[in-house]
C-alpha positions as a printed NumPy array, in Angstrom:
array([[  0.   ,   0.   ,   0.   ],
       [  2.994,   2.322,   0.381],
       [  5.845,   3.183,  -1.99 ],
       [  3.745,   2.024,  -4.929],
       [  4.622,   2.976,  -8.51 ],
       [  3.833,   6.426,  -9.841],
       [  1.828,   7.307, -12.956],
       [  3.012,  10.481, -14.67 ],
       [  0.66 ,  13.089, -16.069],
       [ -1.247,  12.002, -19.218],
       [ -0.113,   8.405, -18.765],
       [ -2.13 ,   5.313, -19.599],
       [ -2.96 ,   2.066, -17.821],
       [ -3.876,  -0.89 , -20.051],
       [ -5.384,  -3.683, -17.982],
       [ -5.747,  -7.11 , -19.589],
       [ -8.366,  -9.658, -18.516],
       [ -6.852, -11.971, -15.913],
       [ -4.524,  -9.249, -14.635],
       [ -4.915,  -6.781, -11.774],
       [ -3.023,  -4.578,  -9.339],
       [ -3.457,  -4.876,  -5.571],
       [ -3.064,  -1.228,  -4.587],
       [ -3.576,   2.09 ,  -6.291],
       [ -0.562,   3.754,  -7.894],
       [  0.312,   7.348,  -7.156],
       [ -1.466,   9.488,  -9.744],
       [  0.728,  12.557, -10.297],
       [ -1.672,  13.983, -12.859],
       [ -4.237,  12.856, -15.397],
       [ -4.471,   9.218, -16.455],
       [ -6.482,   7.134, -18.934],
       [ -7.489,   3.522, -18.36 ],
       [ -8.048,   0.895, -21.064],
       [ -9.575,  -2.562, -20.577],
       [ -8.708,  -5.264, -23.118],
       [ -9.028,  -9.031, -23.301],
       [-11.571, -11.805, -23.619],
       [-13.408, -11.939, -20.294],
       [-15.431,  -9.862, -17.824],
       [-13.495,  -7.71 , -15.37 ],
       [-14.345,  -6.044, -12.075],
       [-12.652,  -2.671, -11.81 ],
       [ -9.917,  -2.142,  -9.231],
       [ -7.483,   0.498,  -7.955],
       [ -6.316,   1.246, -11.486],
       [ -9.201,   3.76 , -11.515],
       [ -8.378,   6.837,  -9.407],
       [-10.653,   7.908,  -6.561],
       [ -9.96 ,  11.572,  -7.329],
       [-12.764,  12.623,  -9.68 ],
       [-10.464,  15.015, -11.586],
       [ -7.783,  12.481, -12.571],
       [ -9.384,  10.06 , -15.062],
       [ -9.439,  11.355, -18.638],
       [-10.398,   8.478, -20.957],
       [-12.212,   5.288, -19.981],
       [-11.896,   2.78 , -22.817],
       [-13.624,  -0.608, -22.5  ],
       [-12.633,  -2.983, -25.293],
       [-12.612,  -6.373, -23.548],
       [-15.235,  -8.77 , -24.885],
       [-17.503,  -9.007, -21.817],
       [-17.031,  -5.531, -20.413],
       [-16.465,  -4.299, -16.879],
       [-18.399,  -4.013, -13.618],
       [-17.691,  -0.92 , -11.526],
       [-16.83 ,  -1.457,  -7.875],
       [-17.011,   2.264,  -6.989],
       [-18.222,   5.563,  -8.41 ],
       [-16.126,   6.601, -11.42 ],
       [-15.794,   9.973, -13.156],
       [-14.357,  10.317, -16.674],
       [-13.468,  13.826, -17.78 ],
       [-12.759,  13.43 , -21.493],
       [-13.791,  10.3  , -23.412],
       [-15.822,   7.181, -22.684],
       [-15.67 ,   4.401, -25.26 ],
       [-17.81 ,   1.288, -24.776],
       [-16.958,  -1.684, -26.948],
       [-19.13 ,  -4.106, -24.991],
       [-20.689,  -3.128, -21.651],
       [-20.075,  -1.094, -18.544],
       [-22.206,  -2.273, -15.631],
       [-22.396,   0.127, -12.689],
       [-24.135,  -2.301, -10.352],
       [-22.415,  -5.252,  -8.687],
       [-25.767,  -6.231,  -7.157],
       [-28.82 ,  -4.533,  -5.613],
       [-26.827,  -3.571,  -2.527],
       [-23.822,  -2.199,  -4.402],
       [-24.907,   0.353,  -6.963],
       [-22.491,   2.93 ,  -8.326],
       [-22.57 ,   5.801, -10.826],
       [-20.478,   6.446, -13.92 ],
       [-20.151,  10.213, -14.438],
       [-19.038,  12.124, -17.518],
       [-18.012,  15.777, -17.127],
       [-17.366,  16.124, -20.867],
       [-19.7  ,  17.608, -23.46 ],
       [-18.598,  14.751, -25.737],
       [-21.045,  11.855, -26.161],
       [-19.928,   8.384, -25.124],
       [-18.762,   6.268, -28.063],
       [-20.772,   3.047, -28.428],
       [-18.859,   0.776, -30.778],
       [-21.637,  -1.724, -31.622],
       [-25.451,  -1.679, -31.531],
       [-25.247,  -3.822, -28.387],
       [-22.734,  -1.638, -26.545],
       [-24.362,  -0.245, -23.422],
       [-23.912,   1.287, -19.994],
       [-26.087,  -0.779, -17.66 ],
       [-27.061,   1.044, -14.482],
       [-26.548,   4.72 , -13.663],
       [-24.862,   7.147, -16.053],
       [-24.596,  10.838, -15.079],
       [-23.751,  13.784, -17.323],
       [-22.747,  17.132, -15.814],
       [-21.923,  19.084, -18.998],
       [-25.3  ,  19.418, -20.659],
       [-26.351,  21.041, -23.932],
       [-29.483,  23.168, -24.343],
       [-29.289,  23.785, -28.103],
       [-31.707,  21.227, -29.548],
       [-28.883,  18.669, -29.809],
       [-29.166,  15.048, -28.701],
       [-27.063,  13.998, -25.713],
       [-26.445,  10.253, -25.61 ],
       [-26.769,   8.442, -22.323],
       [-26.682,   4.657, -21.784],
       [-26.509,   3.508, -25.414],
       [-26.597,   4.964, -28.908],
       [-30.418,   4.996, -28.925],
       [-31.027,   6.55 , -25.5  ],
       [-30.749,  10.318, -25.383],
       [-32.095,  13.562, -23.915],
       [-32.744,  16.679, -25.985],
       [-33.452,  20.166, -24.621],
       [-34.734,  22.692, -27.114],
       [-33.529,  25.628, -25.023],
       [-32.124,  26.616, -21.631],
       [-35.634,  27.527, -20.516],
       [-36.872,  24.003, -21.256],
       [-34.363,  22.626, -18.738],
       [-35.649,  24.85 , -15.885],
       [-32.275,  25.123, -14.207],
       [-31.067,  21.551, -14.734],
       [-27.272,  21.357, -14.52 ],
       [-26.879,  17.562, -14.512],
       [-28.91 ,  14.475, -15.338],
       [-28.605,  10.833, -14.375],
       [-30.249,   7.997, -16.247],
       [-30.429,   4.519, -14.73 ],
       [-31.252,   1.923, -17.388],
       [-31.772,  -1.735, -16.543],
       [-32.461,  -4.031, -19.528],
       [-34.61 ,  -7.15 , -19.361],
       [-36.419,  -5.767, -16.326],
       [-40.044,  -4.796, -15.771],
       [-41.537,  -2.42 , -13.225],
       [-43.504,  -4.092, -10.41 ],
       [-46.594,  -5.868, -11.778],
       [-45.417,  -5.227, -15.322],
       [-47.134,  -7.079, -18.138],
       [-44.414,  -9.22 , -19.704],
       [-46.546,  -9.894, -22.792],
       [-47.153,  -6.299, -23.815],
       [-44.415,  -4.149, -22.234],
       [-40.838,  -3.478, -23.201],
       [-38.616,  -5.158, -20.61 ],
       [-36.466,  -2.162, -19.766],
       [-36.555,   0.043, -16.683],
       [-35.532,   3.679, -17.167],
       [-35.166,   6.049, -14.211],
       [-34.339,   9.722, -14.804],
       [-33.227,  12.238, -12.187],
       [-31.964,  15.799, -12.512],
       [-30.362,  18.428, -10.275],
       [-29.606,  22.131, -10.511],
       [-26.263,  23.844,  -9.879],
       [-26.935,  23.744,  -6.12 ],
       [-27.492,  19.98 ,  -6.305],
       [-31.193,  20.393,  -5.591],
       [-33.604,  18.048,  -7.424],
       [-35.474,  19.487, -10.418],
       [-38.762,  17.653, -10.947],
       [-41.184,  20.086, -12.59 ],
       [-41.626,  22.622, -15.4  ],
       [-39.465,  20.546, -17.714],
       [-39.736,  20.062, -21.429],
       [-37.413,  17.591, -23.133],
       [-37.372,  14.824, -25.681],
       [-36.43 ,  11.337, -24.574],
       [-35.127,   8.741, -26.989],
       [-34.885,   5.191, -25.674],
       [-33.946,   1.757, -26.939],
       [-36.534,  -0.87 , -27.706],
       [-33.905,  -3.258, -29.028],
       [-30.155,  -2.87 , -29.059],
       [-29.79 ,  -5.145, -32.064],
       [-31.374,  -3.333, -35.018],
       [-34.2  ,  -0.967, -34.113],
       [-35.153,   1.649, -31.569],
       [-38.483,   2.963, -30.363],
       [-39.497,   6.249, -31.983],
       [-38.806,   9.257, -29.81 ],
       [-41.636,  10.605, -27.699],
       [-41.695,  14.211, -26.394],
       [-42.435,  14.479, -22.677]])
């Protein structure tokens, strides 16, 4: 835990499936983390706790990653397979992006499962992608957002709300929350367009204004 190796500013950690580090390195400045390989990985101390340090989060291993803590990426998020933010119902975390740049979803099935938060929002009638390439929020103007400074979308596929009708409902839970610059919830006087995925293979449900 002490005298561990040091990562210089703008350095990169490439973690292969089957490999790990026991203790966090010393992060002198910004760092990017890449995941590669052919199996699922749980994240470890290669991801800094300091929310200002991580620049790019690149997930290219075949079965994706499961977060074991809250993670903030400040530049680029690239999802080749999946990022799951929930270990189980008792251990739920949040992936945050502070960038205005959309996440990059490499395939139609690439997805962030669980909670994804964006803190650099656009209010210019431009789509902002959230958990996959079909799920987005669009504000026509600053007034439509009514003071919203950040939004979090929790998307759980293959899940129905309580007492959901499995024969006639899309099996996908979507929870949306928003806060203003003082971190107070914003729940009214909103106007936005929500796009959401019906299927991550070929098609998506038409967008519906709220």
